[in-house]
N, CA, C and O atoms as a MOPAC input file, in Angstrom:
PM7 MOZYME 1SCF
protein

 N     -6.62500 1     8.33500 1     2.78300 1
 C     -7.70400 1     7.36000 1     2.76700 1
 C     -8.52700 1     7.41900 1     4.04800 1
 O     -9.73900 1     7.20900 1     4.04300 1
 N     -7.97000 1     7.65300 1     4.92700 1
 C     -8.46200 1     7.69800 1     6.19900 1
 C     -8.69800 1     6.64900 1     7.33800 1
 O     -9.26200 1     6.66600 1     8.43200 1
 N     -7.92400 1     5.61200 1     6.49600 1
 C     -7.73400 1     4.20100 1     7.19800 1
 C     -6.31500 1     4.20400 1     7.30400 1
 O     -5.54600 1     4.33600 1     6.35200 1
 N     -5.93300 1     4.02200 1     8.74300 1
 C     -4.35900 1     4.00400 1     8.91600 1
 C     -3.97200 1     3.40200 1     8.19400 1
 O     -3.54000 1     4.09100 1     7.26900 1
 N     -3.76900 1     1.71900 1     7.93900 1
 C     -3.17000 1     0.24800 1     7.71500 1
 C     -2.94700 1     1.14700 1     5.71400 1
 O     -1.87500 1     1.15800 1     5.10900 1
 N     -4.30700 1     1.76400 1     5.16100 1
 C     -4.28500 1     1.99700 1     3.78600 1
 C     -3.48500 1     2.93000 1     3.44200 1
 O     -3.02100 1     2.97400 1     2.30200 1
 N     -3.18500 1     3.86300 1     4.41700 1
 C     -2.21200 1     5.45700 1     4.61900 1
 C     -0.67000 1     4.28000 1     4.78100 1
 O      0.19500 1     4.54400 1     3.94600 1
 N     -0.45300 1     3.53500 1     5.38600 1
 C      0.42300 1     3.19700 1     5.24400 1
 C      1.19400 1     2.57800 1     3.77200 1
 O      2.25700 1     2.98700 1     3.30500 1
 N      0.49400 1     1.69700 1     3.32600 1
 C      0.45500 1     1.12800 1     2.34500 1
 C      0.90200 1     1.91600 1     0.96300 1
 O      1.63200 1     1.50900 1     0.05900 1
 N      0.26900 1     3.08800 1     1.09300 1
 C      0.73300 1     4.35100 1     0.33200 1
 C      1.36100 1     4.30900 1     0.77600 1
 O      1.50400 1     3.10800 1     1.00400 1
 N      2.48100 1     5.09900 1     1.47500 1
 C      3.71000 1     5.44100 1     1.92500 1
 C      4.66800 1     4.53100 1     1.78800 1
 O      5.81600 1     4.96900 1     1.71300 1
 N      4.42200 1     2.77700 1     1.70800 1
 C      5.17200 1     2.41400 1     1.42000 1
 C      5.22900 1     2.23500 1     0.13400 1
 O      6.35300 1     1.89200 1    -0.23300 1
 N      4.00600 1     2.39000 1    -1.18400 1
 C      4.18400 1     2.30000 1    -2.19600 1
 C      5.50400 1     3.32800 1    -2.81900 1
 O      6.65400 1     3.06900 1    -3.17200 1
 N      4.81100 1     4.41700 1    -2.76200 1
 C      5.93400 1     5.89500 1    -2.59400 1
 C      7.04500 1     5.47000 1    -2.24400 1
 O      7.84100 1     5.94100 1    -3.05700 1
 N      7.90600 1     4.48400 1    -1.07200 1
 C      9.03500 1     4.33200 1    -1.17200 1
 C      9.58600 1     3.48600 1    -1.84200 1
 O     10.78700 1     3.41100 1    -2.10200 1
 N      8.38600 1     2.50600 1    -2.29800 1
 C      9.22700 1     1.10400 1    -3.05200 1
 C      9.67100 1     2.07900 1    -4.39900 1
 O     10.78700 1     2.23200 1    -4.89700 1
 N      8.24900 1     2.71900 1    -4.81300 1
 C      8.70300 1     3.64800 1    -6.74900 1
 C     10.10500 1     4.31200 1    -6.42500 1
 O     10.73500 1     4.60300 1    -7.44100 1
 N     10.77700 1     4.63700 1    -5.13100 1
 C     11.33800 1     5.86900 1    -5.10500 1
 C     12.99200 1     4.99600 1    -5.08200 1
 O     14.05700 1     5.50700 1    -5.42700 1
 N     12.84100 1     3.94300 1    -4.70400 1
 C     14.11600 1     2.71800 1    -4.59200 1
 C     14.68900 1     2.47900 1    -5.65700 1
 O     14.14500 1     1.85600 1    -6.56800 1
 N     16.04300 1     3.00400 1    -5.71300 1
 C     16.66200 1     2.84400 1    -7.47800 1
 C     16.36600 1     1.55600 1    -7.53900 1
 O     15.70100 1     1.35800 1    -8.55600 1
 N     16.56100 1     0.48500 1    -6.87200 1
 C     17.05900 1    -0.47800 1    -7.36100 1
 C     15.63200 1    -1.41400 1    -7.68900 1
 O     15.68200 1    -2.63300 1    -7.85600 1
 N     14.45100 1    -0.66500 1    -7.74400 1
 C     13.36800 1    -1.20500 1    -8.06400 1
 C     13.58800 1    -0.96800 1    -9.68300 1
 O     14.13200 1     0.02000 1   -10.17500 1
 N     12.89800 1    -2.39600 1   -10.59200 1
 C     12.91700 1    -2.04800 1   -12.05000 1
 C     11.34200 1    -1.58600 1   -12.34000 1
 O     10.25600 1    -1.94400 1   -11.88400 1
 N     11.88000 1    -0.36500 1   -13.57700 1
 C     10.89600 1     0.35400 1   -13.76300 1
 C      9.53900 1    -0.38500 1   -14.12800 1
 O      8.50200 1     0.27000 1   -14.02100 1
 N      9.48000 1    -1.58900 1   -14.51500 1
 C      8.26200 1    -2.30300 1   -14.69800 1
 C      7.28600 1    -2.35000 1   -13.39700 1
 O      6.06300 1    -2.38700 1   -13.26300 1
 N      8.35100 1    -2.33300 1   -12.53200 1
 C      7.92900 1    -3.15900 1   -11.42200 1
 C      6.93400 1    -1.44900 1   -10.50100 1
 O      5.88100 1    -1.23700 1    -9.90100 1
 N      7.84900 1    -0.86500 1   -10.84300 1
 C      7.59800 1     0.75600 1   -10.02800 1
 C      6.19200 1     1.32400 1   -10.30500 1
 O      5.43300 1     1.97300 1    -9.58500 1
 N      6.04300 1     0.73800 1   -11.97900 1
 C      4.69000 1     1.53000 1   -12.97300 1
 C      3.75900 1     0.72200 1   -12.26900 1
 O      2.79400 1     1.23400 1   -11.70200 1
 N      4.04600 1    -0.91900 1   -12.25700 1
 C      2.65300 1    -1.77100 1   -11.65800 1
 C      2.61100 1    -1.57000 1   -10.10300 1
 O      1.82500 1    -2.33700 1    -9.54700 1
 N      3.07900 1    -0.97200 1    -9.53300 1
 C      2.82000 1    -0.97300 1    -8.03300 1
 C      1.81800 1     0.46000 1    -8.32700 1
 O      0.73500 1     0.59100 1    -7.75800 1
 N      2.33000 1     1.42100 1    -9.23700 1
 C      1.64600 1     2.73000 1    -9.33700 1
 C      0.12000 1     2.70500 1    -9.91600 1
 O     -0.70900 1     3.50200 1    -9.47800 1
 N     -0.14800 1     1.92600 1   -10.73800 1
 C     -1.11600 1     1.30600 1   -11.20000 1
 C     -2.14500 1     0.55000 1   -10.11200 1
 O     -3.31200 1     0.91200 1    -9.96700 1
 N     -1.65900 1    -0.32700 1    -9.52400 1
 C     -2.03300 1    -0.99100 1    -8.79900 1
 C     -2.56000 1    -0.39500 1    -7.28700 1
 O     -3.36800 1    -0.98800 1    -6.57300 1
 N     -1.99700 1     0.75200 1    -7.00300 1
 C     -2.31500 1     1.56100 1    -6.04200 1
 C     -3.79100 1     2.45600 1    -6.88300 1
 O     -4.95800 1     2.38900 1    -6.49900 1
 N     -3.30800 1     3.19200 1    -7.99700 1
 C     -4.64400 1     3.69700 1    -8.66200 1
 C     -5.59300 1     2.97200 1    -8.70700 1
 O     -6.74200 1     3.40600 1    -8.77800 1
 N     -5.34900 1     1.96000 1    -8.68000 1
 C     -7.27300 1     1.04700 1    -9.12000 1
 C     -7.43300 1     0.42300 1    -7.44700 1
 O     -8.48300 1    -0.06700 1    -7.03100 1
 N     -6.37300 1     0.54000 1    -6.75400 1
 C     -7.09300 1    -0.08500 1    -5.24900 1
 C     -7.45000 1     1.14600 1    -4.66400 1
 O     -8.33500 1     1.03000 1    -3.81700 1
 N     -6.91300 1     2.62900 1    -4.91100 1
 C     -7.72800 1     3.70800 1    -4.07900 1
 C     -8.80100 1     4.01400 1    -4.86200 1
 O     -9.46000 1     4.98500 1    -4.49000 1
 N     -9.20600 1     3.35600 1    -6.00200 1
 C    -11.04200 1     3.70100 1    -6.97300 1
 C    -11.42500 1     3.11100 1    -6.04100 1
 O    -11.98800 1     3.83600 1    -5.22100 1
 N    -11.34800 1     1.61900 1    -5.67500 1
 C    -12.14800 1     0.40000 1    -4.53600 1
 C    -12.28200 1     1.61100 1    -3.54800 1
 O    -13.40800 1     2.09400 1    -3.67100 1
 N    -11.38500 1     2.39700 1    -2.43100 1
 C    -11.45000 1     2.52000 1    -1.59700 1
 C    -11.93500 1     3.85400 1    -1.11000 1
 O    -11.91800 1     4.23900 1     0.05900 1
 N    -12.45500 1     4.63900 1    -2.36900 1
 C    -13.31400 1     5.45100 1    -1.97800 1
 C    -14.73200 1     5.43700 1    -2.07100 1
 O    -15.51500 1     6.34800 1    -1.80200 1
 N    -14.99200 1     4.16300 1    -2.53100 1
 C    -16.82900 1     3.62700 1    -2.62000 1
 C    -16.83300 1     2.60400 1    -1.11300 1
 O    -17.57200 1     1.69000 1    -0.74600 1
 N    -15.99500 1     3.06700 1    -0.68500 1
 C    -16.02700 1     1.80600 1     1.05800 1
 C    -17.19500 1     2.84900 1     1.66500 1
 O    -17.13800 1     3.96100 1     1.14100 1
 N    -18.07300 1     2.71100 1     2.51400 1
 C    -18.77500 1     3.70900 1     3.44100 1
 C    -17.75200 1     3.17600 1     4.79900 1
 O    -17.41300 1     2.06000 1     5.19100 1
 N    -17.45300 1     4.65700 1     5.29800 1
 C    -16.59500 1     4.16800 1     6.46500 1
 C    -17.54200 1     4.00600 1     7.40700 1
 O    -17.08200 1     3.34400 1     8.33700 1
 N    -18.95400 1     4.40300 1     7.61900 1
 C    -19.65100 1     4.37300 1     8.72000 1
 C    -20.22500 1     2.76300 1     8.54300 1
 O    -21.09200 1     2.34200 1     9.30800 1
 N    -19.56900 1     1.79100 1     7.30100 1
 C    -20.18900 1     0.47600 1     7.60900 1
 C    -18.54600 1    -0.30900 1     8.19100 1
 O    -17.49400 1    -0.42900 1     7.56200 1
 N    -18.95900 1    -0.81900 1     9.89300 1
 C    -17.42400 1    -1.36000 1    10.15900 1
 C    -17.68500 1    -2.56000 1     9.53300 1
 O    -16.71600 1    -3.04500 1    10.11600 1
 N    -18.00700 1    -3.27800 1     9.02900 1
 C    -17.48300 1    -4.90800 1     8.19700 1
 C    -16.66900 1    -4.23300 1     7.24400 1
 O    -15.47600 1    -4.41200 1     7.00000 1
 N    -17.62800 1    -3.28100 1     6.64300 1
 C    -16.93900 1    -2.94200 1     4.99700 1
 C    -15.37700 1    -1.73400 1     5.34800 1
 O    -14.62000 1    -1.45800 1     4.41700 1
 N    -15.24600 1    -1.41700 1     6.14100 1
 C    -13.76000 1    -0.78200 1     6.86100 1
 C    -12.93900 1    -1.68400 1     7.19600 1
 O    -11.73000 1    -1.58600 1     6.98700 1
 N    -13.73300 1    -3.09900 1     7.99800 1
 C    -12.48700 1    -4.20800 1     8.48300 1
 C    -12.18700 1    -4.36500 1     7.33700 1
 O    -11.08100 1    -3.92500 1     7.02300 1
 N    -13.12800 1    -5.12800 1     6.11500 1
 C    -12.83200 1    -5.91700 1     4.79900 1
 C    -11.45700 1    -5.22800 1     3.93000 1
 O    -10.54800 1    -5.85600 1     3.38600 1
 N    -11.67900 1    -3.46600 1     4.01600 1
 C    -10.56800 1    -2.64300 1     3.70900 1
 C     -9.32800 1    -2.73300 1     4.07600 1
 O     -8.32500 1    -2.85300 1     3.37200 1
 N     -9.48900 1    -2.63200 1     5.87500 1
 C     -8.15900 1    -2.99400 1     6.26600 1
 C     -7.19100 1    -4.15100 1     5.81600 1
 O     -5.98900 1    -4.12000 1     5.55300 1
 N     -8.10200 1    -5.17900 1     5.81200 1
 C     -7.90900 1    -6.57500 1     5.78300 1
 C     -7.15300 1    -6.55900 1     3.90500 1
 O     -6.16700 1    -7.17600 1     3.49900 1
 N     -7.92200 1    -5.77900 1     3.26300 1
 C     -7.43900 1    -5.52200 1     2.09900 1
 C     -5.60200 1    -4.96800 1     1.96200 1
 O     -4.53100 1    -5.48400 1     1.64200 1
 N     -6.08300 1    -3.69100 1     2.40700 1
 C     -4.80500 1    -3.08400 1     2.54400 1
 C     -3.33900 1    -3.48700 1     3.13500 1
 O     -2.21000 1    -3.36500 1     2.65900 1
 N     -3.77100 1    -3.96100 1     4.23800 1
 C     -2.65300 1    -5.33200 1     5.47400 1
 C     -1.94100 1    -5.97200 1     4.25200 1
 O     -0.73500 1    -5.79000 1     4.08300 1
 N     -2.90200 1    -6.93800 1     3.15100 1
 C     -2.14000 1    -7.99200 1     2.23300 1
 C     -1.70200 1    -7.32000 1     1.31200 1
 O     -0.82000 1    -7.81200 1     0.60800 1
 N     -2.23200 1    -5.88700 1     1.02800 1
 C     -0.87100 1    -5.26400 1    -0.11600 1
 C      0.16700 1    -4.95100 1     0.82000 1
 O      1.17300 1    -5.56900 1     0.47200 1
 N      0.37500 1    -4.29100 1     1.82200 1
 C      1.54700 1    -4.06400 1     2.58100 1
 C      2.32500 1    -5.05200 1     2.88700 1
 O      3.55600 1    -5.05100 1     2.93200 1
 N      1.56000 1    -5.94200 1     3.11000 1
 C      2.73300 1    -7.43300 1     2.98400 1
 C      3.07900 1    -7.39900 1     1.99100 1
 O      4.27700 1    -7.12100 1     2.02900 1
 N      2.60500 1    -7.57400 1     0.59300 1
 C      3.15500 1    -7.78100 1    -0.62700 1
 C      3.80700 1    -7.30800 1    -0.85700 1
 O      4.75900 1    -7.86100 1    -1.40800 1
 N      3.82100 1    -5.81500 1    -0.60600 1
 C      4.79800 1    -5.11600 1    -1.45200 1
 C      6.26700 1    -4.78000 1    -0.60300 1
 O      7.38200 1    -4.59600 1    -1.09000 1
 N      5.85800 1    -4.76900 1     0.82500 1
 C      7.31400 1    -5.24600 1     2.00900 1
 C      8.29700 1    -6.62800 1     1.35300 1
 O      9.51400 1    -6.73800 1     1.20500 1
 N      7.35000 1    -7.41200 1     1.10700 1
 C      7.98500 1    -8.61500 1     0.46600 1
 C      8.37000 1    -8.77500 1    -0.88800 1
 O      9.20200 1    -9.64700 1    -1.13400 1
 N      7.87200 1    -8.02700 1    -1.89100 1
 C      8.75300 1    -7.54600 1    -3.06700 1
 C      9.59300 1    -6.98800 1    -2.98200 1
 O     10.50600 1    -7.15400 1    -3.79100 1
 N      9.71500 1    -5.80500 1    -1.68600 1
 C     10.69400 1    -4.82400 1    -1.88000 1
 C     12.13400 1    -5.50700 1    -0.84800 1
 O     13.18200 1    -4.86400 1    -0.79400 1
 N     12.01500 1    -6.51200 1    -0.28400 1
 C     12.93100 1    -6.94900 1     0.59900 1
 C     13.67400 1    -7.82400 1    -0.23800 1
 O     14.89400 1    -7.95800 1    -0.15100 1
 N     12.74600 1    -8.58200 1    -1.26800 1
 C     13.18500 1    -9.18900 1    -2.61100 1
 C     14.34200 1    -8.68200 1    -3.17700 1
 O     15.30600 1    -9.35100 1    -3.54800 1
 N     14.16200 1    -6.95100 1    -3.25500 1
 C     14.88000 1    -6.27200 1    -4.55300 1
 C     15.82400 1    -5.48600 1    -3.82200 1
 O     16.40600 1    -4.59000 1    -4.43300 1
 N     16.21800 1    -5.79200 1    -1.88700 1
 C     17.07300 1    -4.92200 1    -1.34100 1
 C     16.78700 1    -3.74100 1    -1.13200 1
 O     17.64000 1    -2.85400 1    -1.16800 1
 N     15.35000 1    -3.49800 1    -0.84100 1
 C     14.72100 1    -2.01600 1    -0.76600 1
 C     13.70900 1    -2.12700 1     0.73500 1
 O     13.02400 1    -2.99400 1     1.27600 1
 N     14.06100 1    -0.81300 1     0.97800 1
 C     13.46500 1    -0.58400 1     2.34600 1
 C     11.80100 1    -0.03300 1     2.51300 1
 O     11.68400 1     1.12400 1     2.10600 1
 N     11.24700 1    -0.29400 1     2.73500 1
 C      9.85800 1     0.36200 1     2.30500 1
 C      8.80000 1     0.42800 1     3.59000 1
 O      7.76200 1     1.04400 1     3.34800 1
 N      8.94000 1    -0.14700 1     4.96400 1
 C      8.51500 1    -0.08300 1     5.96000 1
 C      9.38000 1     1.82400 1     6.70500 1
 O     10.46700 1     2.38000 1     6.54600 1
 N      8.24800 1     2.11200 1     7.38900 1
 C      9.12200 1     3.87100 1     7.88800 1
 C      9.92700 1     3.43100 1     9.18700 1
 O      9.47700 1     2.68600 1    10.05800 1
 N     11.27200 1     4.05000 1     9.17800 1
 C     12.37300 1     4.28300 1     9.60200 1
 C     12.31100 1     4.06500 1    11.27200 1
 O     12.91200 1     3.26500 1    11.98900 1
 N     11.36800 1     5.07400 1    11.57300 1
 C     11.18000 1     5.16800 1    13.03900 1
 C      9.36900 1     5.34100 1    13.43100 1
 O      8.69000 1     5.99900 1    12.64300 1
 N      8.83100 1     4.83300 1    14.42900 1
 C      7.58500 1     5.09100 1    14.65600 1
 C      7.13700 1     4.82600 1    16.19500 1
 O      5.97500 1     5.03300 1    16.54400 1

């Protein structure tokens, strides 16, 4: 994506799908849900910064969300070491 906070967000999507103990309902709508937020996030112009913060600001509250689903279901989804 080219926005850190959104590169993250992926990566943690990728680990929540990859967590046995996630149910498969749950794995398809995070996968879904990542597909229709990276359509949004390639009509962003990165050279406009409101419309990059508004992104970040976007991306930040799925990474919460989905840290907080996945802590829900006993799954690790934040990276290891950084």
């Amino acid at each position: 994506s080219g926005v850190a906070i959104c590169d993250e967000y992926v990566a943690a999507v990728a680990r929540f799908t990859a967590c046995p103990m996630v149910p498969e309902a749950a794995s398809d709508a995070a996968r879904e849900t990542l597909v229709a937020e990276r359509g949004g996030w390639a009509a962003v112009d990165r050279h406009d910064a409101e419309a990059v913060a508004a992104l970040e600001q976007r991306c930040a509250a799925a990474l919460r969300a989905i840290t907080q689903t996945s802590a829900g279901l006993g799954c690790e989804v934040e990276p290891e070491d950084e």
